[in-house]
XYZ file of C-alpha atoms in Angstrom:
742
model
C 3.575 36.036 18.030
C 2.649 34.405 20.812
C 3.094 30.234 20.922
C 0.465 27.263 22.265
C 1.232 24.338 24.752
C -1.325 21.656 24.801
C -0.802 19.080 26.988
C -3.356 15.957 27.725
C -2.247 13.959 30.436
C -3.589 10.428 31.124
C -3.619 6.841 31.939
C -1.271 4.571 29.554
C -1.851 5.192 26.069
C -1.628 1.655 24.162
C 1.744 2.241 22.196
C 0.745 1.274 18.519
C -2.123 4.410 18.913
C 0.429 7.088 20.551
C 1.966 8.006 16.550
C -1.333 8.474 15.077
C -3.029 10.369 18.096
C -0.181 12.597 17.781
C -0.538 13.252 14.254
C -4.225 13.409 14.999
C -3.962 16.077 17.749
C -1.492 18.522 15.374
C -3.801 18.188 12.341
C -7.404 18.583 14.063
C -5.549 22.016 16.256
C -3.799 23.225 13.430
C -6.938 22.592 10.885
C -9.218 24.756 12.797
C -6.487 27.830 13.517
C -6.636 27.773 9.976
C -10.131 28.071 9.584
C -10.445 30.996 12.278
C -7.725 33.122 10.165
C -5.119 32.160 12.699
C -2.258 30.864 10.124
C 0.758 29.944 12.643
C 4.283 29.513 11.793
C 5.067 25.805 12.533
C 3.646 23.187 14.894
C 5.000 19.965 16.316
C 3.064 16.810 18.492
C 4.929 14.233 20.589
C 3.365 11.239 22.136
C 4.588 9.400 25.767
C 3.089 6.350 27.247
C 1.038 8.807 29.213
C 0.596 12.003 27.298
C 0.042 13.823 23.738
C 1.890 17.427 23.600
C 1.832 19.900 21.210
C 3.762 23.006 20.555
C 2.166 25.516 17.696
C 4.377 28.684 17.256
C 3.629 32.036 15.646
C -0.078 31.943 16.223
C -1.528 35.525 15.591
C -2.340 37.461 19.164
C -5.580 38.184 17.412
C -8.289 37.346 14.290
C -7.899 40.007 11.687
C -11.304 41.418 11.180
C -13.611 40.747 8.605
C -15.605 42.551 6.389
C -17.890 41.063 3.702
C -20.268 42.248 1.474
C -23.541 40.502 1.291
C -25.960 41.022 -1.273
C -29.745 41.775 -0.783
C -33.030 42.241 -2.322
C -33.708 44.247 -5.515
C -34.864 47.997 -4.749
C -38.518 48.230 -4.526
C -38.609 44.934 -3.091
C -41.669 43.741 -0.436
C -40.755 44.908 3.104
C -40.471 41.209 4.277
C -37.520 40.844 2.016
C -35.949 43.684 2.966
C -36.585 43.584 6.991
C -34.860 39.650 6.707
C -31.987 41.119 4.705
C -31.703 43.855 7.372
C -31.526 41.331 10.375
C -28.876 39.220 8.247
C -26.757 41.940 7.601
C -27.067 43.965 11.010
C -28.076 47.181 9.586
C -30.403 49.635 11.406
C -32.344 50.752 7.917
C -31.404 50.930 4.038
C -29.681 54.331 4.600
C -26.432 52.474 5.616
C -26.860 49.877 2.512
C -25.337 50.671 -0.639
C -27.153 50.400 -4.109
C -25.779 48.265 -6.718
C -26.338 48.828 -10.352
C -26.989 45.259 -11.751
C -28.603 44.407 -15.817
C -30.800 42.650 -14.033
C -32.185 45.817 -12.035
C -30.570 47.688 -8.729
C -30.045 46.240 -5.785
C -29.078 46.844 -2.264
C -25.572 45.538 -0.852
C -25.003 45.339 2.866
C -21.481 45.640 4.264
C -21.067 43.103 7.401
C -17.985 44.036 9.518
C -16.807 41.303 12.325
C -14.254 42.132 14.386
C -11.762 39.799 15.210
C -11.418 37.737 18.646
C -8.272 37.137 21.132
C -6.871 34.080 19.704
C -6.692 32.912 23.545
C -10.851 33.075 23.630
C -10.355 31.076 20.095
C -8.542 28.611 21.837
C -10.936 28.041 24.663
C -13.425 27.921 22.117
C -11.763 25.065 20.267
C -9.596 23.047 22.153
C -12.879 21.270 24.401
C -14.421 20.329 21.231
C -11.348 18.935 19.774
C -10.952 16.696 23.317
C -14.369 15.767 23.113
C -14.563 14.399 19.670
C -10.741 12.867 19.194
C -10.724 10.194 17.070
C -9.732 7.206 19.248
C -9.863 3.744 17.523
C -11.056 2.635 20.878
C -12.136 4.697 23.676
C -13.899 4.476 27.250
C -15.398 6.158 29.754
C -14.683 5.976 33.939
C -15.893 6.965 36.927
C -18.801 8.441 38.348
C -19.194 10.822 35.472
C -19.475 8.020 32.747
C -22.831 7.436 33.348
C -23.779 10.669 32.642
C -25.333 11.724 29.530
C -22.366 13.143 27.094
C -19.368 12.099 29.277
C -16.151 12.470 27.705
C -14.549 9.789 26.240
C -10.762 8.876 25.943
C -8.597 6.352 25.239
C -7.321 5.950 28.727
C -8.764 7.783 31.852
C -8.085 11.620 31.191
C -6.342 13.205 34.328
C -5.370 16.730 33.711
C -4.833 19.274 30.858
C -2.310 21.798 30.523
C -2.805 24.933 27.967
C -0.800 27.893 28.032
C -0.940 30.479 25.571
C 1.580 33.863 25.451
C 4.797 35.880 24.191
C 8.078 33.862 24.449
C 9.091 37.399 26.739
C 6.220 37.197 28.442
C 4.484 35.290 31.208
C 1.577 32.855 29.254
C -1.498 33.103 30.352
C -3.750 29.516 30.757
C -6.052 28.800 28.215
C -9.575 28.810 30.160
C -11.630 25.805 29.626
C -12.842 22.474 30.762
C -13.593 19.192 30.194
C -15.806 16.955 31.612
C -14.948 18.097 34.806
C -11.148 18.715 34.339
C -9.745 22.425 34.249
C -7.150 23.462 31.866
C -4.166 24.690 33.878
C -0.315 24.677 34.232
C 0.217 21.689 36.194
C 1.363 18.293 34.772
C 3.643 15.294 36.252
C 6.276 13.600 35.669
C 7.525 10.019 35.594
C 4.851 7.908 37.215
C 7.602 6.415 40.057
C 10.551 8.449 39.442
C 9.290 12.038 39.842
C 5.380 11.534 40.547
C 5.494 15.007 41.890
C 3.213 18.045 39.992
C 5.212 20.531 37.846
C 4.182 23.834 36.648
C 5.389 24.893 33.569
C 4.768 27.901 31.442
C 5.878 27.445 27.258
C 7.453 24.775 25.450
C 10.664 24.888 26.094
C 10.255 24.919 29.751
C 8.107 22.099 29.524
C 10.265 19.583 27.978
C 13.612 20.697 30.205
C 11.345 20.159 33.269
C 9.816 17.076 31.922
C 13.384 15.654 30.856
C 14.109 16.654 34.775
C 11.331 14.619 36.196
C 12.724 11.667 33.918
C 10.301 11.774 30.813
C 11.865 11.947 27.415
C 8.972 13.562 25.515
C 10.084 12.927 22.238
C 9.460 9.704 20.661
C 12.399 9.939 18.333
C 15.147 10.894 20.938
C 13.580 7.606 23.310
C 14.148 5.422 20.184
C 17.924 7.060 19.352
C 18.587 6.381 22.891
C 17.141 2.614 23.450
C 19.273 1.580 19.938
C 21.906 3.092 21.054
C 22.260 1.764 24.202
C 21.103 -1.941 23.608
C 23.971 -2.001 20.407
C 26.410 -1.170 23.143
C 25.536 -3.737 26.152
C 25.449 -6.305 22.878
C 28.990 -4.997 21.881
C 30.457 -5.042 24.696
C 29.667 -8.658 24.909
C 31.111 -9.440 21.705
C 27.647 -9.765 20.244
C 25.717 -8.006 17.990
C 21.872 -6.534 18.227
C 19.338 -7.706 16.076
C 17.609 -4.718 14.806
C 13.396 -4.655 14.650
C 12.713 -1.116 13.560
C 8.867 -2.279 14.655
C 9.832 -3.562 17.810
C 11.890 -0.563 18.410
C 8.858 1.627 17.636
C 6.545 -0.593 19.838
C 8.686 -0.541 22.900
C 9.494 3.372 22.787
C 5.959 3.579 23.360
C 5.525 1.662 26.344
C 8.494 3.829 28.142
C 9.081 7.430 29.212
C 12.262 7.155 30.548
C 14.274 4.016 29.125
C 17.041 1.995 30.927
C 18.137 -0.900 28.663
C 19.147 -4.230 30.457
C 20.346 -7.529 29.185
C 19.368 -10.880 30.101
C 19.893 -14.467 29.334
C 18.499 -18.053 29.092
C 19.842 -21.368 28.721
C 22.015 -23.033 25.907
C 19.667 -25.476 25.575
C 16.757 -23.468 23.884
C 19.500 -22.762 21.026
C 18.574 -25.825 19.532
C 15.102 -24.599 18.309
C 15.068 -22.278 14.714
C 16.522 -18.942 16.137
C 13.251 -17.546 14.178
C 10.955 -19.108 16.659
C 13.485 -17.830 19.797
C 13.190 -14.080 18.246
C 9.091 -14.424 17.624
C 9.216 -15.803 21.603
C 11.011 -12.897 22.778
C 9.582 -10.553 20.912
C 5.781 -11.092 20.526
C 5.454 -12.154 24.466
C 8.457 -9.769 26.413
C 8.869 -6.917 23.750
C 12.485 -7.988 24.006
C 15.300 -7.702 21.374
C 17.222 -10.999 20.576
C 21.302 -11.123 19.855
C 23.611 -12.332 17.635
C 26.524 -13.731 17.842
C 28.306 -12.405 14.524
C 30.827 -15.220 14.445
C 28.369 -17.362 13.546
C 25.326 -15.781 12.395
C 23.319 -17.485 15.021
C 21.284 -16.237 18.113
C 22.664 -16.548 21.170
C 21.143 -17.235 24.513
C 21.055 -13.388 25.187
C 18.265 -10.967 25.359
C 17.526 -7.146 25.649
C 14.689 -5.426 27.530
C 13.814 -1.946 28.116
C 12.710 -1.094 31.982
C 10.801 2.329 32.401
C 12.511 2.993 35.692
C 16.033 3.174 37.292
C 16.213 0.863 39.847
C 17.988 0.561 42.497
C 19.531 -2.847 42.291
C 20.751 -2.229 38.804
C 17.789 -3.816 37.586
C 18.730 -7.371 38.809
C 14.928 -8.091 39.636
C 13.410 -6.602 36.918
C 16.140 -8.890 34.191
C 15.534 -12.111 37.069
C 11.705 -11.520 36.462
C 12.002 -10.969 32.395
C 14.433 -14.830 32.595
C 11.510 -16.341 34.300
C 8.775 -15.465 31.492
C 10.797 -15.792 28.656
C 11.799 -19.556 29.847
C 8.571 -20.580 30.365
C 7.632 -19.119 26.795
C 10.767 -20.699 25.011
C 10.233 -23.780 26.902
C 6.928 -24.164 25.354
C 8.188 -23.058 21.888
C 10.963 -25.993 22.113
C 7.679 -28.236 23.144
C 5.930 -27.414 20.283
C 8.995 -27.379 17.713
C 9.730 -31.029 18.710
C 6.423 -32.387 18.876
C 5.836 -30.590 15.126
C 9.473 -32.730 13.971
C 7.618 -36.168 14.946
C 5.080 -36.239 12.126
C 6.026 -35.687 8.747
C 4.470 -33.216 6.486
C 2.368 -35.664 4.327
C 0.583 -37.156 6.916
C -0.877 -33.286 7.933
C -2.269 -33.248 4.612
C -5.453 -35.493 5.072
C -6.592 -32.644 7.474
C -6.562 -30.273 5.366
C -9.788 -31.844 3.705
C -11.739 -30.753 6.817
C -10.408 -27.113 6.121
C -12.149 -24.873 3.938
C -10.490 -22.463 1.674
C -13.413 -20.914 0.591
C -17.493 -21.851 0.540
C -17.127 -21.102 -3.385
C -13.458 -22.789 -4.171
C -13.866 -25.893 -2.102
C -11.227 -27.219 0.563
C -7.636 -26.379 1.231
C -6.941 -29.795 0.081
C -8.623 -29.268 -3.390
C -6.691 -25.766 -3.302
C -3.309 -27.504 -2.942
C -4.075 -30.447 -5.707
C -4.843 -27.698 -7.755
C -1.774 -25.758 -6.973
C 0.300 -28.773 -7.593
C -1.097 -29.615 -10.836
C -0.701 -26.032 -12.018
C 2.885 -25.822 -10.615
C 3.730 -29.013 -12.831
C 2.581 -27.404 -15.527
C 3.996 -24.254 -15.075
C 7.493 -26.229 -14.280
C 7.423 -27.553 -17.833
C 6.998 -24.084 -19.637
C 9.678 -22.327 -17.802
C 12.309 -25.741 -17.556
C 14.043 -24.885 -20.570
C 14.627 -21.246 -19.650
C 15.578 -21.748 -16.025
C 18.133 -24.188 -17.592
C 17.639 -26.383 -14.413
C 20.189 -29.057 -15.338
C 22.252 -26.113 -15.006
C 24.773 -24.576 -12.241
C 21.588 -22.750 -10.931
C 19.798 -25.833 -9.774
C 21.797 -28.673 -10.448
C 19.295 -31.327 -11.434
C 17.384 -32.850 -14.564
C 14.352 -31.818 -15.964
C 12.778 -34.800 -14.643
C 13.931 -33.813 -11.660
C 12.842 -30.865 -11.608
C 8.954 -30.969 -12.499
C 9.117 -34.150 -8.918
C 10.563 -31.436 -7.172
C 8.045 -29.011 -8.084
C 4.932 -31.055 -7.750
C 6.150 -32.233 -4.028
C 7.190 -28.968 -3.056
C 3.774 -28.081 -4.302
C 2.217 -30.640 -2.174
C 3.888 -29.807 1.354
C 3.883 -26.001 1.010
C 1.025 -25.525 3.470
C 1.646 -28.399 5.390
C 3.328 -26.171 8.168
C -0.169 -24.122 8.495
C -1.086 -27.473 10.176
C 1.727 -27.487 13.017
C 1.896 -26.036 16.470
C 4.609 -23.353 16.127
C 2.729 -21.858 13.414
C -0.368 -21.982 15.133
C 0.916 -20.140 17.768
C 3.534 -17.523 15.838
C 1.786 -17.640 12.026
C 4.213 -14.988 10.746
C 6.751 -18.321 10.759
C 4.560 -19.760 8.107
C 6.454 -21.174 5.504
C 9.701 -20.300 7.083
C 8.675 -23.364 9.644
C 7.465 -25.861 6.452
C 11.070 -25.070 4.949
C 12.539 -26.420 8.331
C 10.499 -29.291 8.999
C 10.986 -30.696 5.288
C 14.693 -30.652 6.000
C 14.644 -32.672 9.121
C 12.475 -35.146 7.483
C 15.254 -35.663 4.399
C 13.556 -32.920 1.576
C 15.658 -31.865 -1.293
C 16.893 -28.555 -0.514
C 15.138 -26.864 -3.387
C 11.770 -28.465 -1.925
C 12.691 -27.374 1.208
C 13.529 -23.607 0.253
C 10.228 -23.446 -1.893
C 8.392 -24.082 1.501
C 9.521 -21.096 2.496
C 10.023 -19.050 -0.365
C 6.438 -19.946 -1.894
C 5.127 -17.085 0.044
C 7.198 -14.246 -2.015
C 7.165 -11.574 -3.239
C 4.627 -9.754 -0.334
C 5.225 -6.412 -1.294
C 7.593 -4.431 -2.984
C 10.341 -4.184 -0.910
C 10.149 -8.138 -0.338
C 12.787 -10.672 -2.387
C 11.827 -12.285 -5.262
C 12.756 -16.198 -5.601
C 15.318 -17.406 -7.858
C 15.471 -21.012 -7.293
C 13.605 -22.478 -9.807
C 11.550 -24.538 -7.899
C 10.268 -21.698 -5.610
C 9.588 -19.914 -8.791
C 7.574 -22.205 -10.058
C 5.608 -22.788 -6.738
C 5.357 -19.061 -5.842
C 3.789 -18.441 -9.295
C 1.178 -21.671 -9.104
C 0.050 -20.485 -5.595
C -1.006 -16.540 -6.684
C -2.468 -17.677 -10.057
C -4.631 -19.959 -8.667
C -5.446 -17.518 -5.948
C -6.034 -14.889 -8.798
C -7.883 -17.171 -11.282
C -9.960 -18.879 -8.296
C -11.231 -15.640 -7.039
C -12.216 -14.291 -10.865
C -14.562 -17.198 -11.647
C -16.221 -16.774 -8.792
C -15.919 -12.721 -9.231
C -14.522 -11.668 -6.175
C -12.831 -9.051 -7.924
C -11.165 -5.966 -6.120
C -13.453 -2.968 -6.038
C -11.953 0.655 -5.867
C -11.818 0.617 -2.188
C -11.631 -3.451 -1.166
C -9.301 -5.755 -1.191
C -10.039 -8.494 1.053
C -7.934 -10.970 -0.586
C -5.179 -9.096 -1.243
C -4.899 -10.054 -5.141
C -3.652 -6.517 -5.819
C -0.773 -7.741 -4.294
C -0.717 -11.403 -5.691
C -0.975 -10.058 -8.993
C 2.068 -7.748 -8.281
C 3.883 -10.984 -7.149
C 3.218 -12.670 -10.385
C 4.607 -9.588 -12.354
C 7.570 -9.395 -10.148
C 8.386 -13.409 -10.339
C 8.463 -13.340 -14.143
C 9.707 -10.226 -15.001
C 12.891 -10.469 -12.349
C 13.557 -14.471 -13.838
C 12.877 -13.410 -17.224
C 10.062 -16.039 -17.892
C 8.565 -16.196 -21.287
C 4.398 -17.083 -20.080
C 2.020 -17.145 -22.237
C -0.669 -15.712 -19.599
C -4.298 -16.322 -21.218
C -3.399 -19.591 -22.329
C -2.285 -20.707 -18.321
C -5.430 -18.999 -17.028
C -7.860 -20.950 -19.501
C -6.307 -24.042 -18.705
C -6.330 -23.446 -14.849
C -9.867 -22.564 -15.198
C -10.788 -25.572 -16.432
C -9.360 -27.077 -13.101
C -11.098 -24.944 -10.741
C -14.127 -25.762 -12.940
C -13.497 -29.098 -11.872
C -13.892 -27.845 -8.239
C -17.128 -26.304 -8.948
C -18.383 -29.952 -10.332
C -17.288 -31.678 -7.476
C -18.916 -28.944 -4.819
C -21.839 -29.096 -6.539
C -22.371 -33.090 -6.540
C -21.546 -33.226 -2.860
C -23.899 -30.236 -2.469
C -26.777 -32.054 -4.476
C -25.957 -35.148 -2.199
C -26.133 -33.432 1.097
C -28.993 -30.922 -0.072
C -31.190 -32.678 -2.667
C -30.526 -29.518 -4.727
C -28.485 -27.490 -7.033
C -25.455 -26.376 -5.614
C -24.754 -23.693 -8.184
C -28.177 -22.040 -6.583
C -27.474 -22.670 -2.855
C -24.111 -20.485 -3.273
C -24.969 -18.081 -6.117
C -24.066 -19.532 -9.054
C -27.585 -19.055 -10.802
C -26.978 -18.506 -14.505
C -23.039 -18.794 -14.401
C -22.237 -20.695 -17.302
C -18.808 -22.660 -17.271
C -18.352 -22.588 -20.602
C -15.220 -21.978 -23.017
C -16.847 -18.175 -23.674
C -17.247 -17.435 -20.053
C -13.638 -18.927 -19.207
C -12.167 -16.932 -21.991
C -13.911 -14.099 -20.434
C -12.409 -14.227 -17.349
C -9.249 -14.446 -18.864
C -9.173 -11.721 -20.582
C -10.615 -9.793 -17.884
C -7.846 -11.028 -15.827
C -5.180 -9.999 -18.286
C -6.460 -6.507 -18.145
C -5.968 -6.317 -14.122
C -2.599 -7.403 -14.782
C -2.433 -4.535 -17.540
C -3.337 -2.434 -14.376
C -0.741 -3.730 -12.466
C 2.044 -3.703 -14.817
C 1.212 -0.122 -15.137
C 2.161 0.482 -11.221
C 4.735 -1.616 -10.945
C 6.376 -0.055 -14.426
C 5.673 3.588 -13.108
C 7.527 2.951 -9.676
C 10.196 2.104 -11.982
C 9.840 5.595 -14.184
C 8.352 4.260 -17.026
C 5.224 5.867 -18.876
C 2.162 3.830 -17.970
C 0.727 5.637 -21.624
C 3.319 2.991 -23.006
C 1.831 -0.350 -21.425
C -1.259 0.849 -22.847
C 0.234 1.554 -26.768
C 1.254 -2.122 -26.195
C -1.619 -3.777 -24.328
C -4.234 -2.232 -27.254
C -2.532 -4.500 -30.183
C -4.407 -7.374 -28.593
C -2.944 -10.602 -28.462
C -0.081 -9.094 -26.038
C -0.201 -11.578 -22.874
C 3.740 -12.386 -22.740
C 4.679 -9.587 -19.702
C 8.152 -9.784 -19.944
C 8.027 -8.943 -23.796
C 5.748 -6.174 -22.888
C 8.259 -4.722 -20.665
C 10.706 -4.922 -22.984
C 8.783 -3.556 -26.221
C 7.640 -0.881 -23.606
C 11.195 -0.290 -22.685
C 12.298 -0.086 -26.889
C 9.037 2.313 -27.262
C 10.132 4.719 -24.065
C 13.750 4.938 -25.637
C 12.780 5.433 -28.709
C 10.004 7.966 -27.895
C 12.742 10.330 -26.130
C 14.255 10.799 -29.860
C 14.116 13.054 -32.131
C 12.629 11.236 -34.918
C 10.275 9.467 -32.173
C 8.915 12.416 -31.009
C 8.114 13.475 -35.003
C 6.852 10.304 -36.123
C 4.185 10.321 -33.022
C 3.465 13.700 -33.882
C 2.855 12.794 -37.257
C 0.831 9.364 -36.399
C -1.516 11.732 -34.223
C -2.251 13.842 -37.122
C -2.689 11.204 -39.272
C -4.862 9.369 -36.188
C -6.622 13.059 -36.292
C -7.846 13.302 -39.621
C -9.139 9.698 -39.889
C -11.296 10.059 -37.020
C -12.993 13.445 -38.664
C -13.334 12.389 -42.342
C -14.462 8.755 -40.440
C -17.332 10.523 -38.723
C -18.062 12.776 -41.604
C -18.431 9.643 -44.035
C -19.659 7.381 -41.220
C -17.086 5.065 -42.862
C -13.410 3.336 -42.290
C -10.499 3.946 -45.152
C -9.330 0.318 -44.672
C -7.658 -1.364 -47.865
C -4.676 -0.646 -50.013
C -4.288 2.558 -51.515
C -4.779 2.714 -56.060
C -0.566 3.128 -56.667
C -2.204 4.781 -60.231
C -4.089 7.595 -58.265
C -0.472 9.213 -56.940
C -0.023 12.428 -58.212
C 2.697 13.575 -56.157
C 5.946 12.609 -55.411
C 5.601 12.726 -51.390
C 2.573 10.460 -51.861
C 4.807 8.085 -53.805
C 7.484 8.493 -51.324
C 5.477 7.425 -48.242
C 3.700 4.822 -49.484
C 7.293 3.211 -50.572
C 8.549 4.200 -46.948
C 5.327 2.219 -45.358
C 6.028 -0.841 -47.606
C 9.239 -0.896 -46.553
C 8.366 -0.303 -42.764
C 6.218 -2.798 -42.356
C 8.234 -5.427 -43.999
C 11.636 -4.616 -41.928
C 9.641 -3.712 -38.384
C 7.395 -6.485 -38.977
C 10.598 -8.898 -39.384
C 12.038 -7.285 -36.812
C 9.220 -8.060 -33.971
C 9.111 -11.413 -35.107
C 13.095 -11.889 -34.055
C 11.577 -10.173 -31.043
C 14.233 -7.417 -31.649
C 11.889 -3.818 -31.133
C 15.266 -1.801 -30.902
C 15.807 -2.542 -34.404
C 11.808 -2.478 -35.336
C 11.986 1.164 -33.634
C 14.977 2.027 -36.104
C 12.719 0.827 -38.800
C 9.925 2.986 -37.972
C 12.312 5.834 -37.501
C 12.650 5.671 -41.722
C 9.088 6.879 -41.752
C 9.904 10.322 -40.257
C 10.844 12.157 -43.245
C 8.347 10.692 -45.906
C 5.752 11.176 -43.180
C 6.801 15.008 -42.786
C 6.815 15.532 -46.259
C 3.695 14.347 -46.966
C 1.978 16.589 -44.735
C 4.107 19.613 -45.943
C 3.066 18.952 -49.449
C -0.101 17.045 -50.103
C -3.614 18.361 -49.276
C -5.370 15.248 -48.427
C -8.819 16.843 -48.359
C -8.661 17.109 -52.598
C -11.544 18.245 -54.618
C -11.608 14.787 -56.136
C -13.304 12.367 -54.027
C -10.973 9.396 -55.416
C -7.543 11.142 -54.753
C -9.294 12.480 -51.386
C -10.080 8.893 -50.683
C -6.794 7.561 -51.319
C -5.213 9.992 -49.363
C -7.229 8.821 -46.400
C -6.266 5.515 -46.903
C -2.366 6.197 -47.139
C -2.792 7.852 -43.711
C -4.490 4.743 -42.670
C -1.817 2.870 -43.545
C 0.862 4.935 -41.615
C -1.595 3.932 -38.482
C -1.336 0.338 -39.533
C 2.465 0.468 -39.979
C 3.145 2.159 -36.593
C 0.466 -0.825 -35.025
C 3.488 -3.056 -35.790
C 5.033 -1.810 -32.380
C 2.187 -0.040 -30.561
C -1.225 1.739 -30.824
C 0.580 5.260 -31.215
C -2.809 6.624 -30.324
C -2.810 5.866 -27.024
C 0.700 7.424 -26.440
C -0.090 10.828 -24.531
C 1.736 13.826 -26.080
């Protein structure tokens, strides 16, 4: 079957847009083909700085003929309806229609035959539409035609369109169409400088090979492999190793069509600047890779650049030009760093009084104050659990709390430094360097860097006790604050990254095995946030002579214990949803999280996870599966009878009404299991609690086999329903089994 080759040749396409543009081109063309009945065998798209290309192979040469039936009016319908039916179906008269019998009467049926068209004609129709409506994030118009209505809008000026279609064994045809005066043909162009002449192409294999001869590597993955391999070899040849950077590699491969890797250098004196600043400077300004000395682990004064040309001088001028720019940029970075060192982090803090964190949550200074208070509270809570006096920290409990408060106070200070202003991606990291330079404890410095972590599922979780406390405080203050002002995430929007913050809290707690009562912590910190509101209200009243709460949208808000608790419970439910996501990624079942949270009062995330883990293992056993089935059966019967009687069957059953041995055995087992499971849960031995629950399985099975719940005697029936309720009550010692999916 024939293949399609399509190339859109233009001026340089921004590297960040290329991968998505190639995918969009493949998707749009193939979806249209399928919609037209042209089911293809395979498709692949490519992008270079100057072209988007697509090959689709195995396209049928012609659309299939379509035959459809159209139902018309009833026999004997008015002439106007009949004429409309004939016109719509293309029939000359009703003699060409069939009559179909129906319970509602006899109806005319018209058979519409639509012959398929040649695939090349379909392509000539759909490709111009796709090109004109291509979804570039940004586009432009150019030249004299740009002033005309309906002028083509493209990411950069479009110069040529290649479109061929045909069998591999035959000379392909050109798909004839034009877009804004650009006629589709079979001519493309090679490398802008190394082989700029026109190239005539036929099909994809021919196209790719001729481009390679013309110094254009079409496949982005092939360009990336070439850059990475050559860069590693250059570094290795001098006894160094390349600092790999996948994101930079993606970008650089989108800047060149014929990658040529070269190495440059800079002065040793710049290595006094932190490695991360050097790397950010070279990466951001010149899109170059840095090189590391494997003996020291530090950067060396080398960098690797990727040119788009084979220079006659071996690249000396290109390297020299990059060295000149990098030298100037590193000089600026060195100046910023040395200037920052002249001002202590504490001395920067007053500036935060003039920086608003959020109009409803006050200044950055107010936020830092809240974080300091919350971090100290968390430190006191987790200090015994983290064993800060042991090897993991090496200091006393009192020193731990002091270090936590100091770290919380300084953690945001580097946001006001020159280096972070120039390179925001090194925030936190520079705080660590500046803290060490001014003589802060190593744990305090580490917390300045690590308090932002973890920022994603692949990010490292801090384990340093000071970092843990400050990181928790930073994230919990954000969550409690935005919950207080009702700025919660919606289904599609999370502008303050609150989901990420909650997942960060969960990972910090679970991976450090921390026991924290979340609702109590939320409640306490909400009172601190409330003080910020009162301060804002007071300040606003002085300046505006009005009620701050009304001025910024707080009309009707009641800042009292009831509202605080409601927000805390709502925030805990948000954590439950995030915990489900976290556990689901680890292979656990989200319904088990629901079953544990449904018990109420469950806000110790570590214990919830341990309980979920024990419950999951129990339900994998035969005892667990059968007990779940029995419990659900009891719950279903109770639900039906409670709805029918419009009452619940709470309260202890009357032992005097037991007439069957199975009733007595079940009642005895429930009493024993309640005591044993309750004691195990109190000791937080959830595995033992599950083992105790397993003892219910035989008497529950026997009860349902031998006992008729809806006895004719109303008192016996009620007593047996109460016994079923006892089963439900007993299992709630570990989880709400009704929330567990079969």
